[in-house]
Short mmCIF file of C-alpha atoms in Angstrom, two decimals:
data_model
loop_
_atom_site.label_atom_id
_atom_site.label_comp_id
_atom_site.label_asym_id
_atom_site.label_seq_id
_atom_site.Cartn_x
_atom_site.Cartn_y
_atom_site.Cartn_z
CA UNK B 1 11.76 -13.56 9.25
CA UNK B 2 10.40 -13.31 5.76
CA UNK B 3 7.61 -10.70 5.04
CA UNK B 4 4.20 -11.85 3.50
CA UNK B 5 4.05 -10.76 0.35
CA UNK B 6 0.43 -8.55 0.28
CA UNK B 7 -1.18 -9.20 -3.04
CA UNK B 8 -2.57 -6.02 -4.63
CA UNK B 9 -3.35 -7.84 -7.78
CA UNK B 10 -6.03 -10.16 -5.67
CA UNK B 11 -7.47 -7.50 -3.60
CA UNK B 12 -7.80 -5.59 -7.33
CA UNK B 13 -9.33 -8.41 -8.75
CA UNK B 14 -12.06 -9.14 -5.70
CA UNK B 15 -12.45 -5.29 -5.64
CA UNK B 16 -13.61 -5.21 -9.28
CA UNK B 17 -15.93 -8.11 -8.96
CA UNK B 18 -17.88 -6.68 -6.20
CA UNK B 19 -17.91 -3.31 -7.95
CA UNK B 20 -18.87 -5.58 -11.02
CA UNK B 21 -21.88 -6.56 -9.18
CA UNK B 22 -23.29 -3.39 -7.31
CA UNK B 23 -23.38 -2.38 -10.97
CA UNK B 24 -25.46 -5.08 -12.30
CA UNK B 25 -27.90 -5.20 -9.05
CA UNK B 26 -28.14 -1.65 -9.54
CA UNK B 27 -28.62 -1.71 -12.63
CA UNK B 28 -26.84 1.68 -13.58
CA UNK B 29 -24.19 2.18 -16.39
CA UNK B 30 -21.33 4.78 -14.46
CA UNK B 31 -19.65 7.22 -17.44
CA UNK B 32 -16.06 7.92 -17.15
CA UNK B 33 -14.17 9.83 -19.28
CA UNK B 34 -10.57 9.97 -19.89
CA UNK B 35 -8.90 13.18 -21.45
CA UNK B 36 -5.04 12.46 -22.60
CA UNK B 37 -3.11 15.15 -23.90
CA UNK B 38 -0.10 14.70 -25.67
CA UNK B 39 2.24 11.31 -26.75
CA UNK B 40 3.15 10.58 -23.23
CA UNK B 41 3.79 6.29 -24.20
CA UNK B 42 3.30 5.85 -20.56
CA UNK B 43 -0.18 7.71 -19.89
CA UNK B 44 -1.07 6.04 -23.49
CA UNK B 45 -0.61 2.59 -21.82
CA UNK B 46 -1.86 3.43 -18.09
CA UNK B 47 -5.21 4.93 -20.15
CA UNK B 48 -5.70 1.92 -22.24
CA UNK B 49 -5.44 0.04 -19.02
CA UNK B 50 -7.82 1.85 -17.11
CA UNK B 51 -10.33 2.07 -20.05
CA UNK B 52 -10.02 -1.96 -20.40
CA UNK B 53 -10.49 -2.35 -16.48
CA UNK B 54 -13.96 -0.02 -16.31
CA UNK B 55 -15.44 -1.88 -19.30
CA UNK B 56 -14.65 -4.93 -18.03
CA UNK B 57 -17.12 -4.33 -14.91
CA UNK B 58 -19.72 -2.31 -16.92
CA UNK B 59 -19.03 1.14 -17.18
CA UNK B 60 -18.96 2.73 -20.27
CA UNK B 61 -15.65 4.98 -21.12
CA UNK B 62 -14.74 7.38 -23.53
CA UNK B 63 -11.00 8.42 -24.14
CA UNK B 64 -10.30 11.85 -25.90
CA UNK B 65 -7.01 12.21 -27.01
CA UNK B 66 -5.97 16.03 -27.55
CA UNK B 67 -2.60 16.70 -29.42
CA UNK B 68 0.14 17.82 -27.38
CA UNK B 69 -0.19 21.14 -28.89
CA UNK B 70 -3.36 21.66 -27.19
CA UNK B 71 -3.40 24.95 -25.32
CA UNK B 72 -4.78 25.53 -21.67
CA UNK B 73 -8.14 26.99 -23.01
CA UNK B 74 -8.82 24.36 -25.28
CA UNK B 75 -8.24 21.70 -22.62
CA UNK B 76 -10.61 23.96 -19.89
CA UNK B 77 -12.98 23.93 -22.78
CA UNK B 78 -13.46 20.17 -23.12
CA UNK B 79 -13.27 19.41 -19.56
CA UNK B 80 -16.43 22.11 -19.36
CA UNK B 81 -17.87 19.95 -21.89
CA UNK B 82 -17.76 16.92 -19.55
CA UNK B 83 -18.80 18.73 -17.20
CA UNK B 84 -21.89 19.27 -18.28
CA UNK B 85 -22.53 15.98 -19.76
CA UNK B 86 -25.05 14.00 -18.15
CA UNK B 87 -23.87 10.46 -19.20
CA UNK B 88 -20.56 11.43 -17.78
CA UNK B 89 -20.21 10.72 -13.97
CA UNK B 90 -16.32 10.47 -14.11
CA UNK B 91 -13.61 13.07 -15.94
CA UNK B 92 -10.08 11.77 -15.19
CA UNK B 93 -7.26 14.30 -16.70
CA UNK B 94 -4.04 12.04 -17.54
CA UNK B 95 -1.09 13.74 -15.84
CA UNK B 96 1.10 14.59 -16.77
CA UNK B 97 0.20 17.49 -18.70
CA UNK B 98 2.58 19.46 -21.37
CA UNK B 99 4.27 22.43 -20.27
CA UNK B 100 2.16 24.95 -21.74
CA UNK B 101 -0.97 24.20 -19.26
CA UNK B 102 -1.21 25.09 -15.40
CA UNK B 103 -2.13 21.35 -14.05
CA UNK B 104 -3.67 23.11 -10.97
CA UNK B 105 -6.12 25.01 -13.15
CA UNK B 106 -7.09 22.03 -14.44
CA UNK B 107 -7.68 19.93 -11.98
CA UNK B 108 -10.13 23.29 -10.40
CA UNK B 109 -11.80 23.00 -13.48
CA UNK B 110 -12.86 19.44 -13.22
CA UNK B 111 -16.73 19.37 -10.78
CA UNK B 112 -16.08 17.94 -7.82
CA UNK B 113 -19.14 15.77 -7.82
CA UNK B 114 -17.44 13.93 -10.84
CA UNK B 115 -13.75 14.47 -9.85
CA UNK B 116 -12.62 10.49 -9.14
CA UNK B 117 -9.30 11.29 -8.80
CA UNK B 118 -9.75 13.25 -5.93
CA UNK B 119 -7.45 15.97 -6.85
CA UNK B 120 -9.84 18.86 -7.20
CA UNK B 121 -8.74 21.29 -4.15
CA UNK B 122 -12.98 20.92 -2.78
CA UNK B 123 -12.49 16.98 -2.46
CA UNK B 124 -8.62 17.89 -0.99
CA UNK B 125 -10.30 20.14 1.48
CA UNK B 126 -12.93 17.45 2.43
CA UNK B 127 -10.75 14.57 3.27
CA UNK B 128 -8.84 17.40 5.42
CA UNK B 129 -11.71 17.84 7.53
CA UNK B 130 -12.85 14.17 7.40
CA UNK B 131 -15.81 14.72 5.55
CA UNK B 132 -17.17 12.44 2.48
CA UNK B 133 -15.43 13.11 -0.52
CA UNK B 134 -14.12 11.20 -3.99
CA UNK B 135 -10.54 10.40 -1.71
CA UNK B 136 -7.70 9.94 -4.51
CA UNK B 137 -7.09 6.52 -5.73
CA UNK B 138 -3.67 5.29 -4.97
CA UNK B 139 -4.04 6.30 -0.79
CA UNK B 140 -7.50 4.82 -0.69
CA UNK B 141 -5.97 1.78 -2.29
CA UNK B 142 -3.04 1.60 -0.04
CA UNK B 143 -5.69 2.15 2.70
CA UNK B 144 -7.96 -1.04 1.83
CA UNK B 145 -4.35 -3.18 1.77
CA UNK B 146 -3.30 -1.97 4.90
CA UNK B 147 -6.66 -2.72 6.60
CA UNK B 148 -6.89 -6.37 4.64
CA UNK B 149 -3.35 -6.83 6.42
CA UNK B 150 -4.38 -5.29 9.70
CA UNK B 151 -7.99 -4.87 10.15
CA UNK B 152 -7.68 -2.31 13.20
CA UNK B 153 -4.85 0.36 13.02
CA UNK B 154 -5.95 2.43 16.05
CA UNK B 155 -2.71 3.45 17.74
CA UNK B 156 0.14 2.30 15.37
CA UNK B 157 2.86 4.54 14.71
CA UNK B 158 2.92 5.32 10.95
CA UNK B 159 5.48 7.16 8.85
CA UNK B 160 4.54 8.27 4.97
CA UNK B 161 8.02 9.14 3.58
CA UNK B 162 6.81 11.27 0.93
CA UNK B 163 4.44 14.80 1.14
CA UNK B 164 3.12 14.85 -2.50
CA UNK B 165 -0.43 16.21 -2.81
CA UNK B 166 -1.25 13.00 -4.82
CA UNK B 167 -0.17 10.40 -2.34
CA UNK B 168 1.71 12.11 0.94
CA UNK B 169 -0.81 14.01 2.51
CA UNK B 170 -3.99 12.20 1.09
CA UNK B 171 -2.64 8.63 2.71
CA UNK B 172 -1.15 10.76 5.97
CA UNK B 173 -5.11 12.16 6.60
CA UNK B 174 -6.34 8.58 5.91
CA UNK B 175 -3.71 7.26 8.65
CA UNK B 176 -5.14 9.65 10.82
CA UNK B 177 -8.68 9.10 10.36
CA UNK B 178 -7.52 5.34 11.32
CA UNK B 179 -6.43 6.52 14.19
CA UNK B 180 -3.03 6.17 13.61
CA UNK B 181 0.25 8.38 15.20
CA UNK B 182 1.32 9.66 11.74
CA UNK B 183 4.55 11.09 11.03
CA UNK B 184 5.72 13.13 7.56
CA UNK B 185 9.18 12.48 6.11
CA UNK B 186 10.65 14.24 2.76
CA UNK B 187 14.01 15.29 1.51
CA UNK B 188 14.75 17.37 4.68
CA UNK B 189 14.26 15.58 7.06
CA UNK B 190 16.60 14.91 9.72
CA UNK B 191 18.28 10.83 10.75
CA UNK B 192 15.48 9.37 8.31
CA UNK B 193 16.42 5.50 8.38
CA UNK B 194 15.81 6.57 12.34
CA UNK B 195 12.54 7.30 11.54
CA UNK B 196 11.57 4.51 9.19
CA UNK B 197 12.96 1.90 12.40
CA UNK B 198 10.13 3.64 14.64
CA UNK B 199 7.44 2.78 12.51
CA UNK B 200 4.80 0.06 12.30
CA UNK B 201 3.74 0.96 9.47
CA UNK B 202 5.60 2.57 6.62
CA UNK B 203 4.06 3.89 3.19
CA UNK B 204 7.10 4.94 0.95
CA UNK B 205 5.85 7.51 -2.24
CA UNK B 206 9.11 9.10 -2.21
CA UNK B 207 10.18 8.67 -6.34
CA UNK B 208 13.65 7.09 -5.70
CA UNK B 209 14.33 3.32 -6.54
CA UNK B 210 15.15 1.46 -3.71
CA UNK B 211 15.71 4.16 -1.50
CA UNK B 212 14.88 2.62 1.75
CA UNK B 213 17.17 -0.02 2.76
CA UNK B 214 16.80 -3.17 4.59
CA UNK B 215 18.11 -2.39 7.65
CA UNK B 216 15.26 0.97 7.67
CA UNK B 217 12.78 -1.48 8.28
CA UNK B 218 11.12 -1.90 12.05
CA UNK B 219 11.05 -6.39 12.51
CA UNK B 220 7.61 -6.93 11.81
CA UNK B 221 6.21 -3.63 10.33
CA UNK B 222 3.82 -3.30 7.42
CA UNK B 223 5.23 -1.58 4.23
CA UNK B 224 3.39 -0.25 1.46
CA UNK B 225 5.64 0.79 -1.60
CA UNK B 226 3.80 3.66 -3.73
CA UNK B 227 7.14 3.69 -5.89
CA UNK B 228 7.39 2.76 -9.74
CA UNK B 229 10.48 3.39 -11.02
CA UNK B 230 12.56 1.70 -13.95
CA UNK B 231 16.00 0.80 -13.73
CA UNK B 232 18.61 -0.98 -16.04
CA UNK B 233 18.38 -4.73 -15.32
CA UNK B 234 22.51 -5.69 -14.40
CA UNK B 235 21.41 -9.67 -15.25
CA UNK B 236 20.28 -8.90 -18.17
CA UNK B 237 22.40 -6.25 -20.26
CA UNK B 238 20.25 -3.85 -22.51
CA UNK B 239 16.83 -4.46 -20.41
CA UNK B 240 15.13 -2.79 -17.66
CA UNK B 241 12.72 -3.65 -14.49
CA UNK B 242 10.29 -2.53 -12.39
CA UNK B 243 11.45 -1.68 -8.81
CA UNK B 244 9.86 0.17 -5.91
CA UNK B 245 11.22 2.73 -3.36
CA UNK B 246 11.97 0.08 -1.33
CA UNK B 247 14.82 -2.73 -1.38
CA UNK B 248 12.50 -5.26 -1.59
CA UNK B 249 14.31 -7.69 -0.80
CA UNK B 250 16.15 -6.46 1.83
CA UNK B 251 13.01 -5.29 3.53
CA UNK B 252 11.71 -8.39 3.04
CA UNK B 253 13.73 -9.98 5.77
CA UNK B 254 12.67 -7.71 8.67
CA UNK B 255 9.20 -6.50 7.50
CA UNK B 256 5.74 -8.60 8.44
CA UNK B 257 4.16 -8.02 5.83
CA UNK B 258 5.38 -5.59 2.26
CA UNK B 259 3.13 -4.92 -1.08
CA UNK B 260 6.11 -6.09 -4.23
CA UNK B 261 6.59 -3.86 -7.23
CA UNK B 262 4.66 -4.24 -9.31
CA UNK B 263 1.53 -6.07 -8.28
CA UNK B 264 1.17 -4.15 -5.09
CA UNK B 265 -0.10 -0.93 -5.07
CA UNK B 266 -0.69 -0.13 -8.48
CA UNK B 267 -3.22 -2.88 -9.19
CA UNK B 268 -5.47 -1.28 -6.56
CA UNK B 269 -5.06 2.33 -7.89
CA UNK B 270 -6.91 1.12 -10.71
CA UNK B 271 -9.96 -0.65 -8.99
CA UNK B 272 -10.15 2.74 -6.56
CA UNK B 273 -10.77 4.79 -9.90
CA UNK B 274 -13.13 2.13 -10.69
CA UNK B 275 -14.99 2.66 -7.03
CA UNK B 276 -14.73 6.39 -7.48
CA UNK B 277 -16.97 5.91 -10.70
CA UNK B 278 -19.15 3.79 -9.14
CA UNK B 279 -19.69 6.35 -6.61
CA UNK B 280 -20.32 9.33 -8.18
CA UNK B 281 -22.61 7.59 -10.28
CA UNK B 282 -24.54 6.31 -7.26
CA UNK B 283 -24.61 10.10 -5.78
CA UNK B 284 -26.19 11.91 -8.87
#
């Protein structure tokens, strides 16, 4: 068996077009605002990115770059700013943040009503109780994949090896609310490829290139791979590459269906920001 490959980049680009629309029929310009701290090359590029994708579809964004000397009162101080800014519907703190600032603090600070990462500990609380909230980009996006894939999940054993507060437990309450029998792996947990072979559906956020095998892999289950990670490229001395948590192609021979690295997942993070936006523009 080989797995369909389940294009993130496509369900991105179809995501942003009907977000494009409801914009223009709406006719309402959403604000989101982007506040990088620091030289971090790779929240530079994933901030360019994100500011190119939400003007793309209409909404108007404003990056403020801080230097990385920026202290934690200073940062509180402009995130009060956006706060209270009317033309802002959106604040989205890069992480990660230097060392010198408590990330939690921040991420309290941001208003919840404008929080479209999800990560403020009201809209955390809110998806916990299944109540309508800004629900954090990446499981939301692995959550519209799964149900393009699937449609109905009611009933499917599901394991999210993983139990981060930015994907683990956000996509394992999403599972659930789909009616899903969701299990938690991490680092302690006992005979894990054991556990990946019982599930149908397996979301690996778990940091580690290539970590699950093949042979993990229940014949015909659905596998989402959160992972990013960069490795040295053996063909090709002196380079690197993109690979997942997951063998890829390994688990491509027993899967059904399994999002590739990139052009899976991450697309679709993106667009979910974009639909956060969108949203708390449409609720003010």
């Amino acid at each position: 068996m080989t797995a369909r490959v389940i294009d993130g980049a496509a369900a991105a680009k179809k995501l942003r077009a009907e977000l494009a629309e409801q914009i223009k029929t709406k006719r309402i310009t959403p604000g989101l605002a982007v506040v990088l701290v620091g030289e971090n090359p790779a929240s530079h590029v994933y901030v360019r990115n994100k500011s190119r994708a939400a003007e793309e579809i209409g909404i108007k964004s404003w990056t403020h770059k801080l230097p990385p000397e920026t202290t934690q009162a200073q940062l509180l101080a402009q995130i009060a700013l956006l706060n209270n800014d009317p033309a802002v519907h959106g604040i989205l703190v890069q992480l990660p943040l230097p060392k010198q600032i408590n990330t939690q603090a921040v991420i309290a600070a941001v208003d919840p009503a404008k929080d479209v990462d999800g990560f403020n500990p009201i809209n955390a609380g809110k998806l916990n109780l299944g109540l309508p909230s800004l629900i954090p980009c990446t499981p939301q996006g692995c959550m519209l994949l799964l149900r393009e894939t699937l449609g109905d999940m009611a009933g499917q054993k599901a394991l999210v090896l993983g139990r981060s507060n930015i994907v683990g437990k956000p996509v394992a309450q999403l599972l659930l609310q789909a009616d899903c029998t969701v299990t938690i792996a991490h680092s302690r947990t006992r005979n894990l490829p054991d556990e990946c072979r019982a599930a149908d559906i397996l979301v690996a956020a778990i940091g580690k290139p290539e970590f699950v095998r093949g042979d993990w892999i229940k014949q015909g289950a659905t596998v989402i791979d959160v992972g990013i990670n960069r490795i040295d490229d053996p063909a090709n001395p002196g380079k690197t590459r993109l690979v997942g948590d997951v063998a890829f192609a390994e688990a491509s021979q027993r899967a059904g269906a399994i999002t590739p690295v990139p052009g899976g997942v991450g697309p679709m993070t993106i667009a979910c920001l974009l639909k956060n936006t969108l949203q708390a523009a449409l609720a003010r």
